[in-house]
mmCIF file of C-alpha atoms and ligand atoms in Angstrom:
data_model
loop_
_atom_site.group_PDB
_atom_site.id
_atom_site.type_symbol
_atom_site.label_atom_id
_atom_site.label_comp_id
_atom_site.label_asym_id
_atom_site.label_seq_id
_atom_site.Cartn_x
_atom_site.Cartn_y
_atom_site.Cartn_z
ATOM 1 C CA MET Y 1 -74.370 -21.879 -58.005
ATOM 2 C CA LYS Y 2 -75.329 -22.649 -54.202
ATOM 3 C CA GLN Y 3 -72.326 -20.773 -52.418
ATOM 4 C CA SER Y 4 -71.134 -23.404 -50.588
ATOM 5 C CA GLN Y 5 -69.638 -25.289 -53.365
ATOM 6 C CA LEU Y 6 -67.903 -22.190 -55.197
ATOM 7 C CA LEU Y 7 -64.342 -22.866 -55.020
ATOM 8 C CA LEU Y 8 -64.107 -19.342 -52.756
ATOM 9 C CA SER Y 9 -62.456 -18.103 -50.023
ATOM 10 C CA THR Y 10 -62.445 -14.355 -49.236
ATOM 11 C CA LYS Y 11 -59.733 -12.806 -47.341
ATOM 12 C CA LYS Y 12 -61.000 -9.743 -44.275
ATOM 13 C CA ALA Y 13 -57.339 -8.344 -44.997
ATOM 14 C CA ILE Y 14 -54.105 -8.889 -47.042
ATOM 15 C CA LYS Y 15 -50.922 -8.933 -44.951
ATOM 16 C CA SER Y 16 -48.713 -7.298 -47.442
ATOM 17 C CA LYS Y 17 -48.706 -4.493 -48.721
ATOM 18 C CA ILE Y 18 -50.610 -3.589 -51.636
ATOM 19 C CA GLU Y 19 -51.568 -0.186 -52.556
ATOM 20 C CA ILE Y 20 -53.843 -0.570 -55.636
ATOM 21 C CA ALA Y 21 -57.185 -0.876 -55.127
ATOM 22 C CA SER Y 22 -58.036 -3.356 -57.758
ATOM 23 C CA HIS Y 23 -55.153 -5.269 -56.982
ATOM 24 C CA GLN Y 24 -56.036 -5.362 -53.101
ATOM 25 C CA LEU Y 25 -59.843 -6.237 -53.571
ATOM 26 C CA LEU Y 26 -59.559 -8.639 -56.657
ATOM 27 C CA ILE Y 27 -57.569 -10.667 -53.651
ATOM 28 C CA ARG Y 28 -59.395 -10.096 -50.989
ATOM 29 C CA GLY Y 29 -62.347 -11.888 -52.908
ATOM 30 C CA ASP Y 30 -60.748 -14.383 -54.136
ATOM 31 C CA PHE Y 31 -61.230 -12.981 -58.065
ATOM 32 C CA ILE Y 32 -57.140 -13.340 -58.526
ATOM 33 C CA GLU Y 33 -54.312 -15.195 -56.807
ATOM 34 C CA GLU Y 34 -50.582 -14.232 -57.395
ATOM 35 C CA LEU Y 35 -48.616 -17.082 -59.074
ATOM 36 C CA ALA Y 36 -45.397 -15.368 -59.342
ATOM 37 C CA ALA Y 37 -44.513 -11.841 -59.675
ATOM 38 C CA GLY Y 38 -46.801 -10.572 -62.774
ATOM 39 C CA ILE Y 39 -49.002 -14.189 -62.904
ATOM 40 C CA TYR Y 40 -51.742 -14.620 -61.594
ATOM 41 C CA SER Y 41 -54.162 -17.432 -61.460
ATOM 42 C CA PHE Y 42 -57.832 -16.266 -62.562
ATOM 43 C CA LEU Y 43 -59.988 -18.714 -59.743
ATOM 44 C CA PRO Y 44 -63.642 -19.116 -60.534
ATOM 45 C CA LEU Y 45 -65.109 -15.510 -59.598
ATOM 46 C CA GLY Y 46 -62.593 -13.887 -61.276
ATOM 47 C CA PHE Y 47 -62.764 -16.499 -65.405
ATOM 48 C CA LEU Y 48 -66.330 -15.281 -64.553
ATOM 49 C CA VAL Y 49 -65.572 -11.621 -65.077
ATOM 50 C CA LEU Y 50 -63.310 -12.598 -67.734
ATOM 51 C CA LYS Y 51 -65.333 -14.795 -70.218
ATOM 52 C CA ASN Y 52 -68.328 -11.440 -69.913
ATOM 53 C CA ILE Y 53 -65.365 -9.138 -70.881
ATOM 54 C CA GLU Y 54 -64.631 -12.022 -73.431
ATOM 55 C CA LYS Y 55 -68.171 -12.250 -74.863
ATOM 56 C CA ILE Y 56 -68.645 -8.012 -75.018
ATOM 57 C CA ILE Y 57 -65.083 -7.881 -77.371
ATOM 58 C CA ARG Y 58 -65.904 -10.621 -78.736
ATOM 59 C CA GLU Y 59 -69.853 -9.720 -79.838
ATOM 60 C CA GLU Y 60 -68.432 -6.212 -81.086
ATOM 61 C CA MET Y 61 -65.147 -7.245 -82.802
ATOM 62 C CA ILE Y 62 -68.414 -9.514 -84.717
ATOM 63 C CA ASN Y 63 -70.288 -6.456 -85.298
ATOM 64 C CA LEU Y 64 -67.540 -4.222 -87.243
ATOM 65 C CA GLY Y 65 -67.010 -7.414 -89.619
ATOM 66 C CA ALA Y 66 -63.773 -9.309 -88.179
ATOM 67 C CA GLN Y 67 -63.143 -12.579 -87.619
ATOM 68 C CA GLU Y 68 -61.721 -15.016 -85.580
ATOM 69 C CA LEU Y 69 -58.730 -16.893 -85.296
ATOM 70 C CA PHE Y 70 -55.860 -17.955 -82.809
ATOM 71 C CA LEU Y 71 -52.496 -18.381 -83.309
ATOM 72 C CA PRO Y 72 -49.070 -19.561 -81.400
ATOM 73 C CA ALA Y 73 -47.974 -18.008 -78.941
ATOM 74 C CA LEU Y 74 -44.643 -19.438 -79.371
ATOM 75 C CA GLN Y 75 -42.283 -17.793 -82.023
ATOM 76 C CA PRO Y 76 -39.294 -18.537 -83.954
ATOM 77 C CA LYS Y 77 -36.839 -15.659 -84.137
ATOM 78 C CA GLU Y 78 -36.422 -15.775 -87.616
ATOM 79 C CA LEU Y 79 -40.084 -14.215 -88.347
ATOM 80 C CA TRP Y 80 -38.677 -11.522 -85.997
ATOM 81 C CA ALA Y 81 -35.602 -11.215 -86.972
ATOM 82 C CA LYS Y 82 -37.716 -9.736 -90.278
ATOM 83 C CA THR Y 83 -39.154 -6.996 -88.626
ATOM 84 C CA THR Y 84 -35.921 -6.078 -86.929
ATOM 85 C CA ARG Y 85 -38.028 -6.956 -83.613
ATOM 86 C CA TRP Y 86 -36.206 -9.201 -82.415
ATOM 87 C CA LYS Y 87 -33.273 -6.731 -81.019
ATOM 88 C CA LYS Y 88 -35.727 -3.787 -81.496
ATOM 89 C CA MET Y 89 -38.470 -4.821 -78.648
ATOM 90 C CA ASP Y 90 -35.781 -6.336 -76.315
ATOM 91 C CA PRO Y 91 -37.120 -5.955 -73.995
ATOM 92 C CA PRO Y 92 -39.751 -6.625 -73.062
ATOM 93 C CA LEU Y 93 -39.657 -8.840 -75.397
ATOM 94 C CA PHE Y 94 -39.738 -13.062 -73.843
ATOM 95 C CA LYS Y 95 -36.966 -15.015 -75.310
ATOM 96 C CA LEU Y 96 -36.495 -18.766 -74.652
ATOM 97 C CA LYS Y 97 -34.722 -21.313 -76.064
ATOM 98 C CA ASP Y 98 -35.632 -24.918 -77.566
ATOM 99 C CA ARG Y 99 -34.156 -27.965 -77.082
ATOM 100 C CA HIS Y 100 -32.086 -27.567 -80.335
ATOM 101 C CA GLN Y 101 -30.663 -24.473 -78.806
ATOM 102 C CA LYS Y 102 -32.612 -22.552 -81.389
ATOM 103 C CA ASP Y 103 -33.865 -19.340 -80.544
ATOM 104 C CA PHE Y 104 -37.941 -18.360 -79.923
ATOM 105 C CA ALA Y 105 -40.115 -15.782 -78.195
ATOM 106 C CA LEU Y 106 -43.297 -15.751 -76.477
ATOM 107 C CA ALA Y 107 -45.302 -13.117 -78.724
ATOM 108 C CA PRO Y 108 -46.538 -9.956 -76.687
ATOM 109 C CA THR Y 109 -48.418 -8.805 -79.975
ATOM 110 C CA HIS Y 110 -49.128 -10.996 -83.646
ATOM 111 C CA GLU Y 111 -48.215 -8.501 -86.731
ATOM 112 C CA GLU Y 112 -45.192 -10.692 -87.545
ATOM 113 C CA VAL Y 113 -47.500 -13.858 -87.660
ATOM 114 C CA ILE Y 114 -50.477 -11.511 -89.091
ATOM 115 C CA THR Y 115 -47.884 -10.796 -92.552
ATOM 116 C CA GLN Y 116 -47.129 -13.050 -92.678
ATOM 117 C CA ILE Y 117 -49.890 -15.120 -92.959
ATOM 118 C CA ALA Y 118 -51.642 -12.899 -95.308
ATOM 119 C CA GLN Y 119 -48.655 -12.610 -97.494
ATOM 120 C CA LYS Y 120 -49.696 -16.437 -98.299
ATOM 121 C CA ARG Y 121 -53.041 -15.725 -98.921
ATOM 122 C CA ILE Y 122 -53.883 -11.693 -100.182
ATOM 123 C CA TYR Y 123 -53.128 -11.132 -104.456
ATOM 124 C CA SER Y 124 -55.443 -8.727 -105.232
ATOM 125 C CA PHE Y 125 -57.673 -5.467 -104.402
ATOM 126 C CA ARG Y 126 -60.907 -9.000 -104.570
ATOM 127 C CA ASP Y 127 -59.161 -9.944 -101.612
ATOM 128 C CA LEU Y 128 -59.194 -7.044 -99.179
ATOM 129 C CA PRO Y 129 -60.679 -5.180 -96.826
ATOM 130 C CA LYS Y 130 -60.673 -7.834 -94.179
ATOM 131 C CA ALA Y 131 -60.127 -8.258 -90.112
ATOM 132 C CA VAL Y 132 -58.963 -10.885 -88.020
ATOM 133 C CA PHE Y 133 -58.761 -11.515 -83.925
ATOM 134 C CA GLN Y 134 -58.455 -13.637 -81.656
ATOM 135 C CA VAL Y 135 -58.340 -13.975 -77.862
ATOM 136 C CA GLN Y 136 -55.045 -15.163 -76.339
ATOM 137 C CA THR Y 137 -52.375 -15.474 -74.198
ATOM 138 C CA LYS Y 138 -49.055 -13.007 -74.817
ATOM 139 C CA PHE Y 139 -45.909 -12.521 -72.767
ATOM 140 C CA ARG Y 140 -44.035 -9.698 -71.288
ATOM 141 C CA ASN Y 141 -40.993 -9.779 -70.288
ATOM 142 C CA GLU Y 142 -41.378 -7.299 -67.289
ATOM 143 C CA MET Y 143 -38.228 -5.102 -65.430
ATOM 144 C CA ARG Y 144 -41.185 -4.197 -62.653
ATOM 145 C CA ALA Y 145 -44.259 -6.209 -62.400
ATOM 146 C CA THR Y 146 -46.304 -4.655 -59.827
ATOM 147 C CA GLY Y 147 -50.639 -3.655 -59.890
ATOM 148 C CA GLY Y 148 -51.791 -6.775 -60.084
ATOM 149 C CA LEU Y 149 -53.834 -7.086 -63.001
ATOM 150 C CA LEU Y 150 -52.521 -3.616 -64.149
ATOM 151 C CA ARG Y 151 -48.112 -4.966 -65.209
ATOM 152 C CA GLN Y 152 -48.557 -8.904 -65.943
ATOM 153 C CA ARG Y 153 -45.977 -10.765 -67.789
ATOM 154 C CA GLU Y 154 -47.976 -13.352 -68.886
ATOM 155 C CA PHE Y 155 -52.293 -12.273 -70.108
ATOM 156 C CA LEU Y 156 -54.513 -12.449 -72.035
ATOM 157 C CA MET Y 157 -55.272 -10.099 -74.712
ATOM 158 C CA LYS Y 158 -57.616 -9.242 -77.563
ATOM 159 C CA ASP Y 159 -56.235 -8.364 -81.036
ATOM 160 C CA LEU Y 160 -57.093 -7.532 -84.594
ATOM 161 C CA TYR Y 161 -55.826 -6.552 -87.201
ATOM 162 C CA SER Y 162 -56.997 -4.529 -90.239
ATOM 163 C CA LEU Y 163 -56.410 -4.444 -94.262
ATOM 164 C CA HIS Y 164 -57.156 -2.246 -96.597
ATOM 165 C CA GLN Y 165 -56.097 -1.233 -100.401
ATOM 166 C CA THR Y 166 -55.633 2.324 -99.604
ATOM 167 C CA GLU Y 167 -54.888 4.775 -96.329
ATOM 168 C CA LYS Y 168 -58.408 6.039 -97.071
ATOM 169 C CA GLU Y 169 -60.423 2.753 -96.432
ATOM 170 C CA ALA Y 170 -57.874 2.736 -93.424
ATOM 171 C CA ILE Y 171 -58.476 5.155 -91.245
ATOM 172 C CA LEU Y 172 -62.021 4.687 -91.452
ATOM 173 C CA PHE Y 173 -62.088 1.728 -90.440
ATOM 174 C CA TYR Y 174 -59.330 2.805 -87.830
ATOM 175 C CA GLU Y 175 -62.235 5.109 -86.776
ATOM 176 C CA LYS Y 176 -64.662 2.466 -86.456
ATOM 177 C CA VAL Y 177 -62.705 0.961 -84.585
ATOM 178 C CA LYS Y 178 -62.719 3.276 -82.002
ATOM 179 C CA ASN Y 179 -66.190 4.000 -81.767
ATOM 180 C CA SER Y 180 -66.309 -0.109 -80.798
ATOM 181 C CA TYR Y 181 -64.084 1.035 -78.508
ATOM 182 C CA PHE Y 182 -66.051 3.302 -77.161
ATOM 183 C CA LYS Y 183 -68.843 1.046 -76.852
ATOM 184 C CA ILE Y 184 -66.535 -2.662 -75.497
ATOM 185 C CA PHE Y 185 -65.486 -0.208 -72.015
ATOM 186 C CA ARG Y 186 -69.067 1.558 -71.691
ATOM 187 C CA ARG Y 187 -70.413 -2.156 -71.677
ATOM 188 C CA CYS Y 188 -67.531 -2.788 -68.689
ATOM 189 C CA GLY Y 189 -68.522 0.240 -66.504
ATOM 190 C CA LEU Y 190 -66.025 2.721 -68.419
ATOM 191 C CA SER Y 191 -65.645 5.713 -69.663
ATOM 192 C CA PRO Y 192 -62.313 6.666 -70.871
ATOM 193 C CA PHE Y 193 -60.730 9.669 -72.873
ATOM 194 C CA LEU Y 194 -59.499 8.914 -76.093
ATOM 195 C CA VAL Y 195 -55.741 10.943 -76.298
ATOM 196 C CA GLU Y 196 -52.716 11.004 -78.939
ATOM 197 C CA ALA Y 197 -50.308 7.984 -78.555
ATOM 198 C CA SER Y 198 -46.750 7.157 -79.364
ATOM 199 C CA SER Y 199 -46.775 3.911 -81.707
ATOM 200 C CA GLY Y 200 -43.456 2.772 -79.810
ATOM 201 C CA THR Y 201 -42.206 -0.623 -80.615
ATOM 202 C CA ILE Y 202 -45.460 -0.958 -82.750
ATOM 203 C CA GLY Y 203 -44.908 1.346 -85.289
ATOM 204 C CA GLY Y 204 -46.726 3.140 -87.721
ATOM 205 C CA THR Y 205 -48.362 6.763 -88.293
ATOM 206 C CA LEU Y 206 -51.546 7.358 -85.876
ATOM 207 C CA SER Y 207 -51.819 5.868 -82.411
ATOM 208 C CA HIS Y 208 -54.186 6.151 -79.987
ATOM 209 C CA GLU Y 209 -54.796 4.954 -76.404
ATOM 210 C CA PHE Y 210 -57.954 4.857 -74.482
ATOM 211 C CA MET Y 211 -57.196 6.026 -70.999
ATOM 212 C CA VAL Y 212 -59.663 5.703 -68.157
ATOM 213 C CA GLU Y 213 -58.382 8.672 -65.348
ATOM 214 C CA SER Y 214 -57.748 6.565 -61.987
ATOM 215 C CA PRO Y 215 -55.012 7.887 -59.298
ATOM 216 C CA SER Y 216 -53.231 3.860 -59.630
ATOM 217 C CA GLY Y 217 -52.404 4.924 -63.207
ATOM 218 C CA GLU Y 218 -48.441 4.499 -64.004
ATOM 219 C CA ASP Y 219 -49.251 6.375 -67.512
ATOM 220 C CA ARG Y 220 -49.082 10.296 -67.245
ATOM 221 C CA ILE Y 221 -51.721 12.321 -69.599
ATOM 222 C CA LEU Y 222 -53.058 15.631 -70.205
ATOM 223 C CA ILE Y 223 -56.346 16.606 -70.716
ATOM 224 C CA CYS Y 224 -57.030 20.361 -72.331
ATOM 225 C CA LYS Y 225 -60.252 21.805 -69.942
ATOM 226 C CA LYS Y 226 -61.556 23.750 -72.700
ATOM 227 C CA CYS Y 227 -61.612 21.434 -75.989
ATOM 228 C CA GLY Y 228 -61.134 17.750 -74.408
ATOM 229 C CA PHE Y 229 -58.128 17.537 -76.397
ATOM 230 C CA GLY Y 230 -55.796 14.252 -75.365
ATOM 231 C CA ALA Y 231 -52.566 13.441 -75.396
ATOM 232 C CA ASN Y 232 -50.103 11.088 -74.073
ATOM 233 C CA MET Y 233 -47.306 12.709 -72.494
ATOM 234 C CA GLU Y 234 -45.023 10.147 -73.459
ATOM 235 C CA LYS Y 235 -45.608 11.495 -76.729
ATOM 236 C CA ILE Y 236 -45.957 15.823 -76.318
ATOM 237 C CA GLY Y 237 -43.394 16.261 -72.922
ATOM 238 C CA ASN Y 238 -45.069 18.073 -70.463
ATOM 239 C CA ILE Y 239 -46.869 21.144 -72.319
ATOM 240 C CA LYS Y 240 -48.669 23.711 -70.572
ATOM 241 C CA ASN Y 241 -51.133 24.694 -73.478
ATOM 242 C CA CYS Y 242 -53.233 22.795 -76.091
ATOM 243 C CA GLN Y 243 -52.057 22.360 -79.064
ATOM 244 C CA LYS Y 244 -55.640 22.706 -80.700
ATOM 245 C CA CYS Y 245 -57.138 25.612 -78.706
ATOM 246 C CA LYS Y 246 -54.071 26.743 -76.660
ATOM 247 C CA GLY Y 247 -56.741 26.066 -73.740
ATOM 248 C CA ARG Y 248 -54.489 24.974 -70.694
ATOM 249 C CA MET Y 249 -53.935 21.110 -70.204
ATOM 250 C CA GLU Y 250 -54.677 19.133 -67.155
ATOM 251 C CA ARG Y 251 -52.563 16.276 -66.009
ATOM 252 C CA LYS Y 252 -53.849 13.338 -64.908
ATOM 253 C CA ASN Y 253 -52.732 9.999 -64.300
ATOM 254 C CA ALA Y 254 -54.574 6.995 -66.704
ATOM 255 C CA ILE Y 255 -54.618 3.273 -67.019
ATOM 256 C CA GLU Y 256 -54.549 2.482 -70.849
ATOM 257 C CA VAL Y 257 -57.696 0.171 -71.531
ATOM 258 C CA GLY Y 258 -56.731 -0.047 -75.023
ATOM 259 C CA HIS Y 259 -54.759 0.812 -77.974
ATOM 260 C CA VAL Y 260 -54.936 1.228 -81.736
ATOM 261 C CA PHE Y 261 -52.234 1.833 -84.835
ATOM 262 C CA TYR Y 262 -52.287 2.630 -88.065
ATOM 263 C CA LEU Y 263 -49.347 0.939 -89.458
ATOM 264 C CA SER Y 264 -49.448 2.099 -93.059
ATOM 265 C CA ASP Y 265 -47.129 -0.414 -94.681
ATOM 266 C CA LYS Y 266 -44.142 -0.980 -91.886
ATOM 267 C CA TYR Y 267 -44.838 -4.362 -92.232
ATOM 268 C CA SER Y 268 -46.932 -5.184 -95.119
ATOM 269 C CA LYS Y 269 -43.257 -3.735 -96.314
ATOM 270 C CA SER Y 270 -40.962 -6.225 -94.527
ATOM 271 C CA PHE Y 271 -43.234 -9.919 -95.692
ATOM 272 C CA ASN Y 272 -43.528 -8.254 -98.560
ATOM 273 C CA LEU Y 273 -47.692 -7.863 -98.384
ATOM 274 C CA LYS Y 274 -48.818 -6.510 -101.861
ATOM 275 C CA PHE Y 275 -51.599 -6.706 -103.823
ATOM 276 C CA SER Y 276 -52.582 -5.769 -107.448
ATOM 277 C CA ALA Y 277 -55.268 -2.858 -108.049
ATOM 278 C CA LYS Y 278 -58.077 -2.603 -111.151
ATOM 279 C CA ASP Y 279 -55.770 -1.674 -113.023
ATOM 280 C CA GLY Y 280 -52.942 -4.148 -112.524
ATOM 281 C CA GLN Y 281 -51.195 -1.212 -110.460
ATOM 282 C CA LYS Y 282 -49.087 -3.382 -107.043
ATOM 283 C CA SER Y 283 -48.994 -2.065 -103.796
ATOM 284 C CA TYR Y 284 -48.566 -2.423 -100.593
ATOM 285 C CA VAL Y 285 -51.176 -3.951 -98.350
ATOM 286 C CA LYS Y 286 -52.286 -1.233 -95.568
ATOM 287 C CA MET Y 287 -52.802 -1.906 -92.213
ATOM 288 C CA GLY Y 288 -54.161 -1.440 -88.635
ATOM 289 C CA CYS Y 289 -53.854 -2.770 -84.984
ATOM 290 C CA PHE Y 290 -55.972 -2.696 -81.839
ATOM 291 C CA GLY Y 291 -55.733 -4.735 -78.400
ATOM 292 C CA ILE Y 292 -57.309 -4.010 -75.163
ATOM 293 C CA GLY Y 293 -55.896 -6.239 -72.751
ATOM 294 C CA LEU Y 294 -58.950 -7.828 -71.032
ATOM 295 C CA PRO Y 295 -57.505 -8.488 -66.994
ATOM 296 C CA ARG Y 296 -56.676 -4.887 -66.912
ATOM 297 C CA LEU Y 297 -59.389 -4.231 -68.316
ATOM 298 C CA MET Y 298 -61.312 -6.256 -65.480
ATOM 299 C CA ALA Y 299 -59.011 -4.467 -63.512
ATOM 300 C CA ALA Y 300 -59.319 -0.711 -63.853
ATOM 301 C CA SER Y 301 -63.469 -0.944 -63.909
ATOM 302 C CA VAL Y 302 -62.864 -2.282 -60.224
ATOM 303 C CA GLU Y 303 -60.986 0.584 -59.889
ATOM 304 C CA ILE Y 304 -63.550 2.913 -61.201
ATOM 305 C CA ASN Y 305 -65.912 0.504 -59.504
ATOM 306 C CA HIS Y 306 -65.651 0.080 -55.708
ATOM 307 C CA ASP Y 307 -66.369 1.617 -52.280
ATOM 308 C CA GLU Y 308 -65.014 1.389 -49.111
ATOM 309 C CA ARG Y 309 -66.658 -2.341 -48.775
ATOM 310 C CA GLY Y 310 -65.909 -3.616 -51.890
ATOM 311 C CA ILE Y 311 -65.987 -4.039 -55.966
ATOM 312 C CA VAL Y 312 -69.417 -2.593 -57.145
ATOM 313 C CA TRP Y 313 -68.969 -4.928 -60.368
ATOM 314 C CA PRO Y 314 -71.369 -3.527 -63.662
ATOM 315 C CA LYS Y 315 -74.075 -5.379 -64.702
ATOM 316 C CA GLU Y 316 -73.048 -7.229 -67.471
ATOM 317 C CA ILE Y 317 -69.443 -8.073 -66.376
ATOM 318 C CA ALA Y 318 -70.596 -9.350 -62.990
ATOM 319 C CA PRO Y 319 -69.854 -12.481 -61.874
ATOM 320 C CA PHE Y 320 -73.693 -12.838 -61.420
ATOM 321 C CA LEU Y 321 -76.735 -10.947 -61.572
ATOM 322 C CA VAL Y 322 -77.813 -11.901 -58.342
ATOM 323 C CA HIS Y 323 -76.590 -12.575 -54.728
ATOM 324 C CA LEU Y 324 -79.434 -14.804 -52.916
ATOM 325 C CA ILE Y 325 -79.083 -14.388 -48.884
ATOM 326 C CA PRO Y 326 -80.766 -16.241 -46.233
ATOM 327 C CA ILE Y 327 -80.269 -15.078 -42.961
ATOM 328 C CA PRO Y 328 -80.440 -17.784 -40.294
ATOM 329 C CA SER Y 329 -82.874 -17.779 -37.618
ATOM 330 C CA LYS Y 330 -82.474 -19.672 -34.222
ATOM 331 C CA ASN Y 331 -86.652 -20.899 -34.231
ATOM 332 C CA ASN Y 332 -86.431 -24.195 -35.842
ATOM 333 C CA ALA Y 333 -89.502 -23.621 -37.701
ATOM 334 C CA ILE Y 334 -88.668 -20.427 -39.091
ATOM 335 C CA GLN Y 335 -85.360 -21.550 -40.258
ATOM 336 C CA LYS Y 336 -87.257 -24.191 -41.808
ATOM 337 C CA GLU Y 337 -89.143 -21.114 -43.643
ATOM 338 C CA ILE Y 338 -86.630 -19.679 -44.272
ATOM 339 C CA GLU Y 339 -85.243 -22.601 -46.498
ATOM 340 C CA LYS Y 340 -87.928 -23.870 -48.508
ATOM 341 C CA THR Y 341 -88.641 -20.053 -49.159
ATOM 342 C CA SER Y 342 -84.496 -19.298 -50.736
ATOM 343 C CA ASP Y 343 -84.652 -22.720 -51.883
ATOM 344 C CA PHE Y 344 -88.176 -21.834 -53.783
ATOM 345 C CA VAL Y 345 -86.563 -18.889 -54.757
ATOM 346 C CA TYR Y 346 -83.533 -20.290 -56.196
ATOM 347 C CA HIS Y 347 -85.017 -22.133 -58.230
ATOM 348 C CA THR Y 348 -87.087 -19.648 -59.469
ATOM 349 C CA LEU Y 349 -84.613 -17.893 -60.626
ATOM 350 C CA GLN Y 350 -82.805 -20.427 -62.669
ATOM 351 C CA LYS Y 351 -85.822 -21.016 -63.991
ATOM 352 C CA SER Y 352 -86.170 -17.967 -65.576
ATOM 353 C CA LYS Y 353 -82.619 -18.146 -66.405
ATOM 354 C CA ILE Y 354 -81.542 -15.178 -63.860
ATOM 355 C CA ASN Y 355 -77.592 -15.996 -63.229
ATOM 356 C CA VAL Y 356 -78.020 -16.780 -59.194
ATOM 357 C CA LEU Y 357 -74.894 -17.500 -56.687
ATOM 358 C CA TYR Y 358 -76.842 -18.763 -53.517
ATOM 359 C CA ASP Y 359 -74.913 -18.122 -50.116
ATOM 360 C CA ASP Y 360 -76.326 -21.213 -48.903
ATOM 361 C CA ARG Y 361 -73.607 -21.656 -46.203
ATOM 362 C CA LYS Y 362 -75.078 -22.161 -42.700
ATOM 363 C CA ASN Y 363 -72.165 -21.860 -40.032
ATOM 364 C CA ARG Y 364 -71.824 -17.629 -40.821
ATOM 365 C CA THR Y 365 -73.450 -14.874 -39.322
ATOM 366 C CA PRO Y 366 -75.817 -12.088 -41.021
ATOM 367 C CA GLY Y 367 -72.703 -9.494 -40.276
ATOM 368 C CA GLU Y 368 -70.534 -12.024 -42.311
ATOM 369 C CA LYS Y 369 -72.006 -12.927 -45.305
ATOM 370 C CA PHE Y 370 -73.080 -9.320 -45.896
ATOM 371 C CA ALA Y 371 -69.602 -8.407 -45.964
ATOM 372 C CA ASP Y 372 -68.797 -10.854 -47.945
ATOM 373 C CA ALA Y 373 -71.496 -10.086 -50.522
ATOM 374 C CA ASP Y 374 -70.709 -6.549 -50.279
ATOM 375 C CA LEU Y 375 -66.315 -7.083 -50.919
ATOM 376 C CA ILE Y 376 -67.591 -9.623 -54.155
ATOM 377 C CA GLY Y 377 -69.975 -6.715 -55.581
ATOM 378 C CA ILE Y 378 -72.965 -8.344 -56.956
ATOM 379 C CA PRO Y 379 -75.199 -6.149 -58.473
ATOM 380 C CA ILE Y 380 -77.979 -7.030 -56.690
ATOM 381 C CA ARG Y 381 -78.926 -8.503 -53.101
ATOM 382 C CA VAL Y 382 -81.531 -10.186 -52.361
ATOM 383 C CA VAL Y 383 -82.581 -11.283 -48.568
ATOM 384 C CA ILE Y 384 -85.250 -13.644 -47.162
ATOM 385 C CA SER Y 385 -85.229 -13.503 -43.223
ATOM 386 C CA GLU Y 386 -87.937 -13.819 -40.059
ATOM 387 C CA LYS Y 387 -88.629 -10.510 -40.916
ATOM 388 C CA THR Y 388 -89.141 -10.404 -44.914
ATOM 389 C CA LEU Y 389 -90.935 -13.091 -44.822
ATOM 390 C CA SER Y 390 -93.477 -11.447 -42.551
ATOM 391 C CA LYS Y 391 -95.041 -9.587 -45.753
ATOM 392 C CA GLU Y 392 -93.757 -12.765 -47.325
ATOM 393 C CA SER Y 393 -91.122 -10.355 -49.505
ATOM 394 C CA THR Y 394 -87.454 -10.933 -49.798
ATOM 395 C CA GLU Y 395 -85.352 -7.680 -49.304
ATOM 396 C CA ILE Y 396 -84.053 -6.573 -52.924
ATOM 397 C CA LYS Y 397 -80.712 -4.228 -53.013
ATOM 398 C CA GLU Y 398 -78.792 -2.703 -55.456
ATOM 399 C CA ARG Y 399 -74.897 -3.180 -55.046
ATOM 400 C CA LYS Y 400 -74.462 0.839 -55.330
ATOM 401 C CA GLU Y 401 -77.738 1.810 -53.690
ATOM 402 C CA LYS Y 402 -77.829 1.992 -49.287
ATOM 403 C CA GLU Y 403 -81.487 1.162 -49.076
ATOM 404 C CA GLY Y 404 -83.146 -1.479 -50.527
ATOM 405 C CA LYS Y 405 -86.269 -2.452 -50.945
ATOM 406 C CA LEU Y 406 -89.652 -5.116 -50.242
ATOM 407 C CA VAL Y 407 -90.643 -6.815 -52.772
ATOM 408 C CA LYS Y 408 -93.199 -9.872 -52.550
ATOM 409 C CA ILE Y 409 -91.857 -13.544 -53.300
ATOM 410 C CA LYS Y 410 -94.897 -14.047 -56.259
ATOM 411 C CA LYS Y 411 -93.051 -11.282 -57.924
ATOM 412 C CA ILE Y 412 -89.453 -11.552 -57.460
ATOM 413 C CA ILE Y 413 -88.555 -12.298 -60.982
ATOM 414 C CA ASN Y 414 -90.844 -9.547 -62.931
ATOM 415 C CA PHE Y 415 -89.206 -6.830 -61.093
ATOM 416 C CA LEU Y 416 -85.445 -8.381 -61.744
ATOM 417 C CA VAL Y 417 -86.295 -9.084 -65.287
ATOM 418 C CA LYS Y 418 -87.788 -4.906 -65.719
HETATM 419 ZN ZN1 LIG K 501 -58.020 22.535 -76.112
#
């Protein structure tokens, strides 16, 4: 992609008072734009990151054996009344009326819909187990929607639902999902803590959250310094000593990036979702649900992966892998040579399927180009200038490193794919 063609307008500073680093950097780098409180547009750079996160999550869900589907956001009141959540979840359930004055919800989660679908399809032990997931827009009628992508009213979420015969099988799957979540978060540049959590309005008997330690986080967690046991303070209160080893608990602020629930038969009961076992006995299907908010994961990754100059994207979710930056020269002949070489490198990278953003803008100083590059945080910077050309080289620098190194133009592909 040529940068001159990209819909991108970075900002040196923001006038309004935004305290959260990820919020500030994502706005300054023009990844997102606020439409209203807690409602964001994803601009081309931001959407590339979101799509990369979605790709990672989809891969790991398919590895788990889950099948993808797509459920409606707009749902009738009757569905929510069945589980009494029409009342219990208000707030934050988003409610509205259609033109016939019928009540609807804009769903924040999909247990009701999925249980109803399963109830019409699961009859016997032969139909189990099943796991389904979707990546879909969710809504929450938040009281306060500040904090950028950390607290949105409309957001993209991956939700996975599991259906099993027994609690034992359901918990085994729950453990598998936990492992797959750790993989997803690692691929997004994060290493979260797993903490025991309260099940809240989702319900069920067992629940864990994946927490990324960050001063911007709104969750308060306690972590045992000795054995690593962690819990959300919402669940255990402000205790001093660990339940497991009596070690001292340390208080931390954290961002929740994933939440898993073992629901048992809470929803199966509401919708009479039963299956007949081998011996003909009927039992309620045991369910689990597992969520990851994609924009929040993106913001958490920025919280952890940035410095004073901008974002430092982990390679797998970066909008581009390489930022190609020619440094203009006032000498015409040299300028022509720089342009020719840069075009050549650009096409060579593209041919090798290396995702590259080419800063072909003519009216920018080197300082402005480097400041933009540092702000938007593409992992590898390739600079072509009079100085590098005199050695038939480019200067390659990783965003997270201070110094770059000269690499011969002929060897650039070998260097980048190694
Ligand atoms: Zn402990």
